[in-house]
Short mmCIF file of C-alpha atoms and ligand atoms in Angstrom, two decimals:
data_model
loop_
_atom_site.label_atom_id
_atom_site.label_comp_id
_atom_site.label_asym_id
_atom_site.label_seq_id
_atom_site.Cartn_x
_atom_site.Cartn_y
_atom_site.Cartn_z
CA MET A 1 -11.06 9.33 17.94
CA SER A 2 -10.80 13.11 18.02
CA PHE A 3 -7.90 15.54 17.67
CA ASN A 4 -7.97 15.88 21.47
CA ASN A 5 -6.59 12.34 21.73
CA LEU A 6 -3.49 13.17 19.73
CA GLN A 7 -1.54 15.16 22.37
CA LEU A 8 -1.80 18.33 20.36
CA ILE A 9 -1.08 21.70 21.91
CA GLU A 10 -3.79 24.28 22.49
CA PRO A 11 -2.93 26.72 19.66
CA VAL A 12 -2.98 23.88 17.12
CA LEU A 13 -6.27 22.48 18.43
CA LYS A 14 -7.76 25.95 18.26
CA ALA A 15 -6.70 26.31 14.63
CA LEU A 16 -8.26 22.93 13.81
CA VAL A 17 -11.53 24.00 15.41
CA HIS A 18 -11.33 27.12 13.30
CA GLU A 19 -10.91 24.94 10.20
CA GLY A 20 -13.95 22.91 11.20
CA TYR A 21 -12.01 19.66 11.58
CA THR A 22 -13.37 17.34 14.24
CA THR A 23 -12.07 13.90 13.40
CA PRO A 24 -8.57 13.04 12.26
CA THR A 25 -8.45 11.04 9.04
CA PRO A 26 -6.88 7.57 9.20
CA ILE A 27 -3.52 8.81 7.99
CA GLN A 28 -3.61 11.62 10.55
CA GLN A 29 -4.49 9.18 13.34
CA GLN A 30 -1.48 7.08 12.49
CA ALA A 31 1.06 9.64 11.35
CA ILE A 32 0.64 12.45 13.88
CA PRO A 33 1.69 10.42 16.99
CA ALA A 34 4.64 8.87 15.13
CA ILE A 35 5.89 12.22 13.87
CA LEU A 36 5.47 13.78 17.31
CA GLU A 37 7.71 11.00 18.62
CA GLN A 38 10.25 12.28 16.09
CA LYS A 39 10.20 9.12 13.99
CA ASP A 40 10.76 9.01 10.23
CA LEU A 41 7.63 8.18 8.27
CA LEU A 42 6.84 6.41 5.03
CA GLY A 43 3.32 7.36 4.00
CA CYS A 44 1.67 5.58 1.12
CA ALA A 45 -1.17 7.97 0.47
CA GLN A 46 -2.51 10.19 -2.23
CA THR A 47 -4.04 13.65 -2.20
CA GLY A 48 -7.42 13.63 -0.58
CA THR A 49 -6.53 11.46 2.39
CA GLY A 50 -5.64 14.43 4.59
CA LYS A 51 -1.92 13.78 4.27
CA THR A 52 -0.93 17.46 4.26
CA ALA A 53 -2.37 18.00 7.72
CA ALA A 54 -0.87 14.65 8.77
CA PHE A 55 2.61 16.12 8.37
CA ALA A 56 1.98 19.86 8.79
CA ILE A 57 0.29 19.63 12.20
CA PRO A 58 3.04 17.69 14.03
CA ILE A 59 5.83 19.66 12.31
CA LEU A 60 4.25 22.92 13.48
CA GLN A 61 3.88 21.57 16.99
CA LEU A 62 7.46 20.28 17.25
CA MET A 63 8.85 23.49 15.81
CA HIS A 64 6.82 25.56 18.23
CA GLN A 65 8.09 23.50 21.16
CA GLN A 66 11.68 23.84 19.97
CA GLN A 67 11.15 27.59 19.57
CA GLN A 68 9.91 27.80 23.18
CA GLN A 69 13.05 26.00 24.36
CA SER A 70 15.44 28.39 22.62
CA PRO A 71 13.61 31.69 22.13
CA ASN A 72 15.14 34.70 20.33
CA GLY A 73 17.03 32.46 17.92
CA ARG A 74 17.45 33.88 14.44
CA ARG A 75 14.90 32.57 11.99
CA ASN A 76 16.50 30.10 9.64
CA ILE A 77 14.86 27.42 7.56
CA LYS A 78 14.21 24.44 9.79
CA ALA A 79 11.56 22.63 7.76
CA LEU A 80 11.61 21.96 4.03
CA ILE A 81 8.64 20.55 2.16
CA LEU A 82 9.43 19.54 -1.39
CA THR A 83 6.48 18.98 -3.73
CA PRO A 84 6.28 18.58 -7.51
CA THR A 85 3.84 21.27 -8.65
CA ARG A 86 3.20 24.91 -7.88
CA GLU A 87 -0.46 24.20 -7.20
CA LEU A 88 0.43 21.64 -4.56
CA ALA A 89 3.09 23.93 -3.12
CA ILE A 90 0.58 26.74 -2.74
CA GLN A 91 -1.96 24.43 -1.11
CA ILE A 92 0.60 23.08 1.33
CA GLU A 93 1.65 26.56 2.37
CA GLU A 94 -2.00 27.49 2.83
CA SER A 95 -2.33 24.49 5.15
CA PHE A 96 0.68 25.57 7.25
CA ASN A 97 -0.89 28.98 7.38
CA ALA A 98 -4.22 27.59 8.55
CA TYR A 99 -2.95 25.11 11.16
CA GLY A 100 -0.20 27.46 12.36
CA LYS A 101 -2.52 30.45 12.65
CA TYR A 102 -1.90 30.82 16.39
CA LEU A 103 1.84 30.09 16.33
CA ASP A 104 4.75 32.40 15.70
CA LEU A 105 6.30 30.51 12.80
CA LYS A 106 6.97 32.04 9.42
CA HIS A 107 6.51 30.12 6.19
CA LEU A 108 7.10 30.78 2.55
CA VAL A 109 6.24 29.05 -0.68
CA ILE A 110 8.57 29.25 -3.67
CA PHE A 111 8.09 27.92 -7.21
CA GLY A 112 9.31 28.68 -10.68
CA GLY A 113 7.64 30.52 -13.52
CA VAL A 114 7.45 33.78 -11.57
CA ASN A 115 9.98 36.48 -10.75
CA GLN A 116 12.18 35.49 -7.83
CA PHE A 117 12.40 39.01 -6.39
CA SER A 118 9.70 38.80 -3.73
CA GLN A 119 10.71 35.23 -2.84
CA VAL A 120 14.30 36.34 -2.22
CA ASN A 121 13.12 39.32 -0.15
CA ALA A 122 11.00 37.09 2.03
CA LEU A 123 13.92 34.69 2.49
CA ARG A 124 16.13 37.57 3.61
CA ARG A 125 13.62 38.57 6.26
CA GLY A 126 13.94 35.04 7.71
CA ILE A 127 11.53 32.10 7.60
CA ASP A 128 11.08 28.88 9.55
CA ILE A 129 9.25 26.68 7.04
CA LEU A 130 9.87 26.54 3.31
CA VAL A 131 7.55 24.88 0.82
CA ALA A 132 9.20 24.53 -2.57
CA THR A 133 9.19 22.91 -5.98
CA PRO A 134 12.57 21.39 -6.84
CA GLY A 135 13.68 23.61 -9.75
CA ARG A 136 13.27 26.97 -8.04
CA LEU A 137 14.68 25.63 -4.79
CA LEU A 138 17.90 24.50 -6.51
CA ASP A 139 18.07 27.76 -8.39
CA LEU A 140 17.90 29.86 -5.24
CA MET A 141 20.26 27.50 -3.42
CA ASN A 142 22.79 27.90 -6.23
CA GLN A 143 22.47 31.66 -6.03
CA GLY A 144 23.23 31.49 -2.32
CA HIS A 145 19.79 32.65 -1.15
CA ILE A 146 18.91 29.41 0.59
CA SER A 147 20.89 27.21 2.92
CA LEU A 148 19.59 23.85 4.09
CA ARG A 149 22.15 23.64 6.88
CA ASP A 150 19.61 24.01 9.69
CA ILE A 151 16.92 21.70 8.37
CA ASN A 152 15.39 19.54 11.11
CA PHE A 153 12.35 18.38 9.14
CA PHE A 154 12.32 17.27 5.53
CA VAL A 155 9.11 16.26 3.78
CA LEU A 156 9.19 14.71 0.33
CA ASP A 157 5.66 14.94 -1.00
CA GLU A 158 4.27 12.99 -3.98
CA ALA A 159 7.57 11.22 -4.60
CA ASP A 160 6.17 9.08 -7.41
CA ARG A 161 4.96 12.16 -9.22
CA MET A 162 8.44 13.67 -8.90
CA LEU A 163 9.65 10.60 -10.76
CA ASP A 164 6.93 10.88 -13.44
CA MET A 165 7.74 14.53 -13.98
CA GLY A 166 11.47 13.92 -14.33
CA PHE A 167 12.41 15.68 -11.08
CA VAL A 168 14.19 12.82 -9.41
CA HIS A 169 17.68 14.14 -10.17
CA ASP A 170 16.79 17.56 -8.83
CA VAL A 171 15.37 15.92 -5.71
CA LYS A 172 18.58 13.97 -5.23
CA ARG A 173 20.61 17.16 -5.56
CA VAL A 174 18.52 18.76 -2.83
CA ILE A 175 18.84 15.70 -0.60
CA ALA A 176 22.61 15.82 -0.94
CA LYS A 177 22.58 19.21 0.79
CA LEU A 178 20.46 18.17 3.77
CA PRO A 179 22.05 17.65 7.16
CA ALA A 180 22.30 13.98 8.12
CA LYS A 181 20.56 14.56 11.43
CA ARG A 182 16.97 15.34 10.59
CA GLN A 183 13.49 13.87 10.62
CA THR A 184 12.27 12.76 7.20
CA LEU A 185 8.69 12.21 6.10
CA PHE A 186 8.20 10.58 2.75
CA PHE A 187 4.87 10.46 0.91
CA SER A 188 4.00 8.70 -2.29
CA ALA A 189 0.73 7.43 -3.75
CA THR A 190 2.46 4.43 -5.30
CA MET A 191 5.73 2.69 -4.53
CA PRO A 192 7.50 1.74 -7.74
CA PRO A 193 11.00 0.24 -7.19
CA GLU A 194 12.85 3.49 -7.84
CA ILE A 195 10.77 5.28 -5.23
CA GLN A 196 11.19 2.44 -2.76
CA GLN A 197 14.97 2.73 -3.23
CA LEU A 198 14.86 6.46 -2.63
CA ALA A 199 12.83 5.87 0.53
CA ASN A 200 15.36 3.30 1.73
CA VAL A 201 18.16 5.82 1.34
CA LEU A 202 16.31 8.68 2.96
CA LEU A 203 14.56 7.08 5.91
CA THR A 204 15.84 5.55 9.13
CA ASN A 205 13.57 2.92 10.71
CA PRO A 206 10.46 4.62 9.39
CA VAL A 207 6.97 4.09 10.70
CA LYS A 208 4.94 2.91 7.71
CA VAL A 209 1.45 4.18 7.11
CA ALA A 210 -0.68 3.30 4.12
CA VAL A 211 -4.17 4.41 3.29
CA THR A 212 -6.41 3.86 0.32
CA PRO A 213 -4.70 1.65 -2.18
CA VAL A 214 -5.26 3.44 -5.41
CA SER A 215 -7.66 0.98 -7.01
CA SER A 216 -10.17 0.98 -4.16
CA THR A 217 -10.79 4.71 -4.07
CA VAL A 218 -13.11 4.59 -7.01
CA GLU A 219 -15.77 2.45 -5.40
CA ILE A 220 -17.71 5.33 -3.95
CA ILE A 221 -17.75 7.45 -7.06
CA GLN A 222 -20.55 7.00 -9.56
CA GLN A 223 -18.96 6.25 -12.86
CA SER A 224 -20.27 5.94 -16.38
CA ILE A 225 -18.97 5.54 -19.89
CA TYR A 226 -20.28 7.04 -23.11
CA PHE A 227 -19.05 5.38 -26.27
CA VAL A 228 -18.73 8.22 -28.73
CA ASP A 229 -16.79 8.99 -31.90
CA LYS A 230 -13.97 11.45 -31.44
CA GLN A 231 -15.60 14.09 -33.63
CA ASN A 232 -18.77 14.00 -31.52
CA LYS A 233 -17.15 14.45 -28.14
CA ASN A 234 -17.66 18.24 -28.08
CA ALA A 235 -21.32 17.93 -28.96
CA LEU A 236 -21.82 15.27 -26.30
CA LEU A 237 -20.09 17.40 -23.68
CA LYS A 238 -22.32 20.36 -24.51
CA ASP A 239 -25.39 18.14 -24.17
CA ILE A 240 -24.26 16.85 -20.81
CA LEU A 241 -23.60 20.39 -19.62
CA ALA A 242 -27.12 21.39 -20.61
CA ASP A 243 -28.05 19.95 -17.23
CA ALA A 244 -27.99 23.02 -14.98
CA ASP A 245 -27.60 20.78 -11.92
CA ILE A 246 -24.01 20.25 -12.99
CA LYS A 247 -22.47 23.26 -11.30
CA THR A 248 -18.74 22.61 -11.37
CA VAL A 249 -17.01 20.28 -13.76
CA LEU A 250 -13.39 19.36 -14.11
CA VAL A 251 -12.81 18.09 -17.65
CA PHE A 252 -9.65 16.14 -18.41
CA ALA A 253 -8.03 16.32 -21.80
CA ARG A 254 -4.94 14.39 -22.82
CA THR A 255 -3.01 17.27 -24.39
CA LYS A 256 -2.55 20.97 -23.73
CA HIS A 257 -3.76 21.76 -27.22
CA GLY A 258 -6.79 19.52 -26.69
CA ALA A 259 -7.61 21.26 -23.41
CA ASP A 260 -7.51 24.66 -25.12
CA LYS A 261 -9.74 23.44 -27.93
CA VAL A 262 -12.37 22.03 -25.57
CA ALA A 263 -12.45 25.24 -23.51
CA LYS A 264 -12.72 27.37 -26.65
CA GLU A 265 -15.58 25.30 -28.03
CA LEU A 266 -17.51 25.50 -24.75
CA ASN A 267 -17.07 29.27 -24.57
CA ARG A 268 -18.30 29.56 -28.15
CA ASN A 269 -21.46 27.90 -26.86
CA SER A 270 -21.78 30.26 -23.90
CA ILE A 271 -20.56 27.74 -21.36
CA ARG A 272 -17.91 29.50 -19.33
CA ALA A 273 -14.76 27.41 -19.38
CA GLU A 274 -11.05 27.92 -18.84
CA ALA A 275 -8.11 25.67 -19.59
CA ILE A 276 -5.25 24.97 -17.21
CA HIS A 277 -2.03 23.34 -18.34
CA GLY A 278 1.73 23.68 -18.33
CA ASN A 279 1.92 26.15 -21.22
CA LYS A 280 -0.13 28.71 -19.34
CA SER A 281 1.68 31.31 -17.29
CA GLN A 282 1.66 30.92 -13.56
CA ASN A 283 -0.72 33.88 -13.27
CA ALA A 284 -3.11 32.46 -15.84
CA ARG A 285 -3.19 29.12 -14.01
CA GLN A 286 -3.78 30.70 -10.63
CA SER A 287 -6.48 32.94 -12.00
CA ALA A 288 -8.23 30.03 -13.79
CA LEU A 289 -8.14 28.02 -10.57
CA HIS A 290 -9.43 30.94 -8.55
CA ASN A 291 -12.29 31.56 -11.00
CA PHE A 292 -13.22 27.90 -10.84
CA LYS A 293 -13.09 27.70 -7.06
CA THR A 294 -15.23 30.83 -6.76
CA ARG A 295 -17.62 29.44 -9.35
CA GLN A 296 -17.14 32.24 -11.84
CA THR A 297 -16.06 29.54 -14.28
CA ARG A 298 -18.23 26.48 -14.54
CA VAL A 299 -15.85 24.22 -16.40
CA LEU A 300 -12.12 23.83 -15.87
CA VAL A 301 -10.42 21.87 -18.62
CA ALA A 302 -7.14 20.42 -17.43
CA THR A 303 -4.30 18.15 -18.38
CA ASP A 304 -3.24 15.58 -15.82
CA ILE A 305 -0.12 17.29 -14.59
CA ALA A 306 -1.80 20.67 -14.21
CA ALA A 307 -4.68 19.18 -12.27
CA ARG A 308 -2.65 16.92 -10.05
CA GLY A 309 -3.41 17.55 -6.44
CA ILE A 310 -5.84 20.35 -7.07
CA ASP A 311 -8.14 20.33 -4.11
CA ILE A 312 -11.54 21.73 -4.92
CA ASP A 313 -14.22 21.25 -2.34
CA GLU A 314 -17.66 20.43 -3.64
CA LEU A 315 -16.52 19.42 -7.07
CA THR A 316 -19.36 17.20 -8.18
CA HIS A 317 -18.37 16.12 -11.66
CA VAL A 318 -15.28 14.95 -13.44
CA VAL A 319 -15.45 14.34 -17.18
CA ASN A 320 -12.78 12.33 -18.91
CA TYR A 321 -13.01 13.90 -22.33
CA ASP A 322 -10.13 11.64 -23.28
CA LEU A 323 -9.45 8.41 -21.46
CA PRO A 324 -5.95 8.22 -19.99
CA ASN A 325 -3.66 5.45 -21.20
CA ILE A 326 -2.41 4.83 -17.66
CA PRO A 327 -5.18 3.27 -15.54
CA GLU A 328 -3.92 4.80 -12.28
CA THR A 329 -4.35 8.22 -13.86
CA TYR A 330 -8.04 7.46 -14.24
CA VAL A 331 -8.23 6.75 -10.52
CA HIS A 332 -6.41 9.97 -9.67
CA ARG A 333 -8.64 11.96 -12.00
CA ILE A 334 -11.94 10.74 -10.68
CA GLY A 335 -10.60 11.09 -7.12
CA ARG A 336 -10.86 14.86 -7.63
CA THR A 337 -14.59 14.52 -7.12
CA GLY A 338 -16.67 13.09 -4.33
CA ARG A 339 -15.26 15.47 -1.74
CA ALA A 340 -16.84 17.64 0.90
CA GLY A 341 -19.92 15.49 1.03
CA ALA A 342 -20.59 16.08 -2.63
CA SER A 343 -21.73 13.09 -4.58
CA GLY A 344 -18.88 12.27 -6.86
CA ILE A 345 -19.79 11.61 -10.46
CA ALA A 346 -17.27 10.62 -13.08
CA ILE A 347 -18.28 10.55 -16.73
CA SER A 348 -15.91 9.19 -19.34
CA PHE A 349 -15.95 9.41 -23.10
CA CYS A 350 -14.48 6.49 -24.96
CA ASP A 351 -13.82 6.51 -28.70
CA HIS A 352 -12.70 3.54 -30.80
CA GLU A 353 -9.03 4.10 -30.13
CA GLU A 354 -9.54 4.34 -26.39
CA LYS A 355 -11.26 0.99 -25.91
CA ALA A 356 -7.98 -0.67 -24.99
CA TYR A 357 -7.45 1.97 -22.30
CA LEU A 358 -10.92 1.28 -20.93
CA LYS A 359 -10.12 -2.39 -20.67
CA ASP A 360 -6.98 -1.66 -18.66
CA ILE A 361 -8.80 0.76 -16.40
CA GLN A 362 -11.55 -1.74 -15.63
CA LYS A 363 -8.92 -4.32 -14.80
CA VAL A 364 -7.19 -2.02 -12.34
CA ILE A 365 -10.37 -0.88 -10.62
CA SER A 366 -11.77 -4.44 -10.71
CA LYS A 367 -15.06 -3.11 -11.88
CA THR A 368 -17.08 -2.79 -15.05
CA ILE A 369 -18.09 0.80 -15.55
CA PRO A 370 -21.78 1.14 -16.43
CA VAL A 371 -22.37 2.30 -19.98
CA ILE A 372 -24.84 4.95 -21.04
CA GLU A 373 -26.36 3.03 -23.95
CA GLU A 374 -28.62 5.64 -25.40
CA HIS A 375 -27.54 9.13 -26.20
CA PRO A 376 -27.66 11.27 -29.33
CA TYR A 377 -24.06 10.56 -30.31
CA VAL A 378 -23.91 6.85 -29.76
CA MET A 379 -21.09 5.23 -31.68
CA ALA A 380 -21.89 3.18 -34.73
CA ASN A 381 -20.74 -0.50 -34.62
CA ASN A 382 -19.82 -0.44 -31.01
CA ASN A 383 -19.00 -4.06 -30.48
CA GLN A 384 -18.15 -3.58 -26.79
CA GLN A 385 -21.67 -2.96 -25.75
CA SER A 386 -22.78 -6.54 -25.42
CA GLN A 387 -20.05 -7.22 -22.86
CA ARG A 388 -21.18 -4.69 -20.30
CA PRO A 389 -24.13 -4.12 -18.04
CA ALA A 390 -26.29 -1.75 -19.99
CA GLN A 391 -27.79 1.50 -18.87
CA ARG A 392 -30.84 2.21 -20.96
CA ALA A 393 -32.32 5.62 -21.39
CA SER A 394 -35.69 4.15 -20.48
CA GLN A 395 -34.38 3.68 -16.97
CA ARG A 396 -33.44 7.33 -16.82
CA PRO A 397 -35.46 10.45 -17.44
CA SER A 398 -32.78 11.95 -19.66
CA PHE A 399 -29.50 10.72 -20.96
CA GLN A 400 -27.44 13.19 -18.94
CA LYS A 401 -28.69 11.72 -15.71
CA ARG A 402 -26.45 9.75 -13.46
CA PRO A 403 -25.98 6.14 -14.31
CA ASN A 404 -27.56 3.89 -11.80
CA SER A 405 -25.86 0.61 -11.39
CA ASN A 406 -28.06 -0.60 -8.56
CA GLY A 407 -31.34 -0.11 -10.35
CA ASN A 408 -33.05 1.75 -7.53
CA GLY A 409 -33.69 4.72 -9.73
CA ASN A 410 -32.36 7.43 -7.48
CA GLY A 411 -28.74 7.40 -8.46
CA ASN A 412 -27.54 6.43 -5.01
CA ARG A 413 -25.27 3.50 -4.76
CA SER A 414 -26.50 0.68 -2.64
CA GLY A 415 -24.00 -0.57 -0.13
CA SER A 416 -21.70 2.37 -0.62
CA ARG A 417 -21.03 4.97 2.00
CA ASN A 418 -23.55 7.61 2.76
CA GLY A 419 -23.25 10.61 0.57
CA ASN A 420 -23.86 13.22 3.19
CA SER A 421 -21.80 14.44 6.02
CA GLN A 422 -20.03 11.56 7.68
CA ASN A 423 -18.48 8.47 6.22
CA ALA A 424 -17.59 5.17 7.80
CA ASN A 425 -14.22 6.58 8.78
CA GLY A 426 -15.79 9.49 10.57
CA PHE A 427 -14.05 11.79 8.13
CA ARG A 428 -16.52 14.52 7.43
CA GLY A 429 -17.44 13.35 3.97
CA GLU A 430 -14.66 15.34 2.33
CA ARG A 431 -12.83 12.20 1.54
CA ARG A 432 -15.44 9.63 0.90
CA ARG A 433 -12.94 6.89 0.31
CA SER A 434 -12.24 3.57 1.77
CA PHE A 435 -9.15 3.49 3.93
CA SER A 436 -7.03 0.52 4.64
CA ASN A 437 -4.26 0.07 7.12
CA SER A 438 -2.48 -2.61 5.24
CA TYR A 439 0.89 -1.70 3.95
P1 AMP B 1 -4.91 16.36 1.38
O1 AMP B 1 -4.80 16.98 0.01
O2 AMP B 1 -4.89 14.89 1.30
O3 AMP B 1 -3.93 16.93 2.33
O4 AMP B 1 -6.37 16.68 1.92
C1 AMP B 1 -6.86 17.88 1.63
C2 AMP B 1 -8.26 18.20 2.06
O5 AMP B 1 -8.76 17.50 3.20
C3 AMP B 1 -8.23 19.67 2.41
O6 AMP B 1 -9.37 20.26 1.86
C4 AMP B 1 -8.26 19.66 3.90
O7 AMP B 1 -8.80 20.86 4.34
C5 AMP B 1 -9.16 18.46 4.19
N1 AMP B 1 -8.91 17.83 5.51
C6 AMP B 1 -7.73 17.35 5.96
N2 AMP B 1 -7.87 16.81 7.18
C7 AMP B 1 -9.17 16.94 7.54
C8 AMP B 1 -9.94 16.57 8.68
N3 AMP B 1 -9.41 15.91 9.71
N4 AMP B 1 -11.25 16.88 8.69
C9 AMP B 1 -11.80 17.52 7.63
N5 AMP B 1 -11.13 17.89 6.51
C10 AMP B 1 -9.84 17.61 6.45
#
């Protein structure tokens, strides 16, 4: 299957060639034809499956075709994409920009935490596609700068995260202002009852597409656990980062304060790190992300919400400095790695208090995470160790090395997908996940 089989128009195909995309991902293969047929869509998919292109490409194409039919119309907002975080909003707008490179459609991204002046100016000049976070959108709607009267396409992205972040009421307020006649595309990584209800209200006879149930995504990522006392976590992290082969690391901390402390400690030890979380200004977050993507910063320390959806190609390592208490969060975190053909490695620290979390995580992923048994900060009286397959230092040249659950000594996982350029789905390694069509 190639993009040429999806009835896409020339300017879109050209943009995809420019992006280096050759093969549509499973969600793209299923969603693009359905959206082009102007059907509503319920997509059960998380970041990393190629879902942004799955909705952006057909929306651009349909809007272009409608523009050809009635040229010279005034630009008014015809597509609204609602997404929970600024980082996601920015990435989505970048995608519209990339795939719509050869089309005459104007898009804008708006989010809170920054002055509204330039956003309002751009709105006045006229735009076709608006990507927004709920708070700022409502704000500008209430001020009379935005009307949703002409919306033909509405995308609700990461609906479950909207719920987690307390945005559901804002989302409902936005929905109340949408015209009844429109095409709606609804995406969520999970489908808790409240989200299912929202989908039922919003969608008419939707085509359902599901890829990568959350617990199966982890299979292709090399995971390991270090049992370590809380007070030794910083020292252990520094030791792990002594391995110069670890070029980019996303470290997850549970709290904003914790993230700041870890970054500070690393910097004190000449390891360049920045923290990203909700208390940072928008500019500070963007600049930290930019520095990380351009490899000026080696370590980005993030809280879950700040890191959600961040798409960093070639991120090789994720470190769970703190284990999350929600197992699905673990899956989302480690799913940040293993992209762009990079071998994904997820290292987790577990202190006494976090052992219960580990148990829950292992239940959800249906897998026992290999333990690094020998390291300088091994926990005293760790009674969990006898229950797990052990990873002895004697099997590894140094304790920072990758765990090797198949015993072949080279850190590759037997039976898992190849770690280079093409996976079993033909998706160019960026998303080395298993995809399933079951809904
Ligand atoms: P997502 O966040 O799920 O929309 O996926 C994001 C990443 O996948 C971005 O880096 C995209 O550039 C990349 N991507 C999406 N579709 C494809 C494709 N068909 N081939 C290669 N990369 C893709």
